[in-house]
Amino acid sequence: MIRAALVTGAARGIGRAIALRLAKDGFNVAVNDIEASSSDLKKVQQKIEEIGRKSITIIADVSDSKSVEKMMQEAAEKLGNLDVVVANAGIGEVKSLLDTAVEDWDRVFAVNMRGVFLC
């Protein structure tokens, strides 16, 4: 039985490594990231397909509930029921707390905390 997984924040770094490991372990993998990372995300999809697994890219903002719902539906429709979801997407502000605007702080929490909850 072929299993299916979804990895958020999969365009690079830890998310990319997790997506490739899951593919090597026999999973078909939906990879997700934001539009700004779409070209790197496409490369991850190609690497997964080179491994011999099916892969799709899904551009979505994990901090937006409607976007996450649509992402989950698309992954399930194209790969089957998801056996694994890795809520890996995360961002950070590289500046002092005193220099961090409230809007920046809210965005970090929206992606890093709300995104995990929604996924």
Coordinates of C-alpha atoms in Angstrom, one line a residue:
M1 CA 0.0 0.0 0.0
I2 CA 1.4 3.4 -1.0
R3 CA 1.3 6.0 1.7
A4 CA 0.9 9.7 1.3
A5 CA 2.5 12.6 3.1
L6 CA 2.3 16.4 3.1
V7 CA 5.2 18.6 4.2
T8 CA 4.8 22.3 4.7
G9 CA 7.7 24.7 4.3
A10 CA 9.3 22.1 2.0
A11 CA 11.2 24.3 -0.4
R12 CA 14.4 24.2 1.5
G13 CA 16.2 23.3 4.7
I14 CA 14.6 20.9 7.1
G15 CA 11.3 20.7 5.2
R16 CA 13.1 19.7 2.0
A17 CA 15.1 17.1 3.8
I18 CA 12.0 15.6 5.4
A19 CA 10.1 15.5 2.1
L20 CA 13.0 13.7 0.4
R21 CA 13.4 11.2 3.3
L22 CA 9.7 10.4 3.1
A23 CA 10.0 9.8 -0.6
K24 CA 12.9 7.5 0.0
D25 CA 10.8 5.7 2.5
G26 CA 8.1 5.0 -0.1
F27 CA 5.7 7.9 0.4
N28 CA 4.1 10.0 -2.3
V29 CA 4.7 13.5 -1.1
A30 CA 2.8 16.8 -1.4
V31 CA 5.2 19.7 -0.8
N32 CA 4.0 23.1 0.3
D33 CA 5.5 26.5 0.6
I34 CA 4.6 30.1 -0.3
E35 CA 4.7 31.7 -3.7
A36 CA 8.0 33.3 -3.2
S37 CA 9.6 29.9 -2.8
S38 CA 7.8 28.2 -5.8
S39 CA 10.9 27.6 -7.9
D40 CA 12.7 25.9 -5.1
L41 CA 9.6 23.9 -4.3
K42 CA 9.3 22.7 -7.9
K43 CA 12.9 21.4 -7.6
V44 CA 12.0 19.4 -4.5
Q45 CA 9.0 17.9 -6.4
Q46 CA 11.4 17.0 -9.3
K47 CA 13.8 15.3 -6.9
I48 CA 11.0 13.3 -5.3
E49 CA 9.9 12.2 -8.8
E50 CA 13.5 11.2 -9.6
I51 CA 13.3 8.9 -6.5
G52 CA 10.3 7.2 -8.2
R53 CA 7.5 8.6 -6.0
K54 CA 4.6 10.8 -7.0
S55 CA 4.7 14.4 -5.9
I56 CA 2.7 17.6 -6.2
T57 CA 3.4 21.2 -5.2
I58 CA 0.8 23.2 -3.4
I59 CA 1.3 26.9 -2.9
A60 CA -0.5 27.9 0.3
D61 CA -0.1 30.2 3.4
V62 CA -0.3 27.9 6.4
S63 CA -1.5 30.8 8.6
D64 CA -4.7 31.1 6.6
S65 CA -7.4 28.6 7.5
K66 CA -9.1 28.6 4.1
S67 CA -5.8 28.1 2.4
V68 CA -4.9 25.2 4.6
E69 CA -8.3 23.6 4.1
K70 CA -7.9 23.9 0.3
M71 CA -4.3 22.5 0.6
M72 CA -5.4 19.5 2.5
Q73 CA -8.2 18.8 0.1
E74 CA -6.0 19.0 -2.9
A75 CA -3.3 16.7 -1.4
A76 CA -6.0 14.1 -0.5
E77 CA -7.6 14.3 -3.9
K78 CA -4.3 13.9 -5.8
L79 CA -2.4 11.5 -3.5
G80 CA -5.1 9.8 -1.5
N81 CA -5.7 10.0 2.2
L82 CA -2.8 11.5 4.1
D83 CA -0.9 9.2 6.4
V84 CA 1.6 11.8 7.5
V85 CA 1.4 15.6 7.8
V86 CA 4.6 17.5 8.8
A87 CA 3.8 21.0 9.8
N88 CA 7.3 22.3 9.3
A89 CA 6.7 25.8 7.9
G90 CA 8.2 28.5 10.1
I91 CA 9.6 32.0 9.9
G92 CA 11.7 34.2 12.2
E93 CA 12.7 37.9 12.5
V94 CA 16.4 38.4 12.8
K95 CA 16.4 41.6 14.8
S96 CA 16.2 42.7 18.4
L97 CA 12.9 42.5 20.2
L98 CA 13.0 46.3 20.6
D99 CA 13.2 46.7 16.8
T100 CA 10.5 44.2 16.1
A101 CA 7.1 45.7 15.0
V102 CA 3.9 44.2 16.4
E103 CA 2.9 43.3 12.9
D104 CA 6.1 41.3 12.4
W105 CA 5.6 39.6 15.7
D106 CA 2.0 38.7 14.8
R107 CA 3.2 37.3 11.4
V108 CA 5.8 35.1 13.1
F109 CA 3.1 33.7 15.5
A110 CA 0.6 33.3 12.7
V111 CA 2.9 31.0 10.7
N112 CA 4.8 29.3 13.5
M113 CA 1.9 28.6 15.9
R114 CA -1.4 29.1 14.1
G115 CA 0.0 27.3 11.1
V116 CA 0.8 24.2 13.1
F117 CA -2.6 24.3 14.7
L118 CA -4.4 24.6 11.4
C119 CA -2.4 21.8 9.7

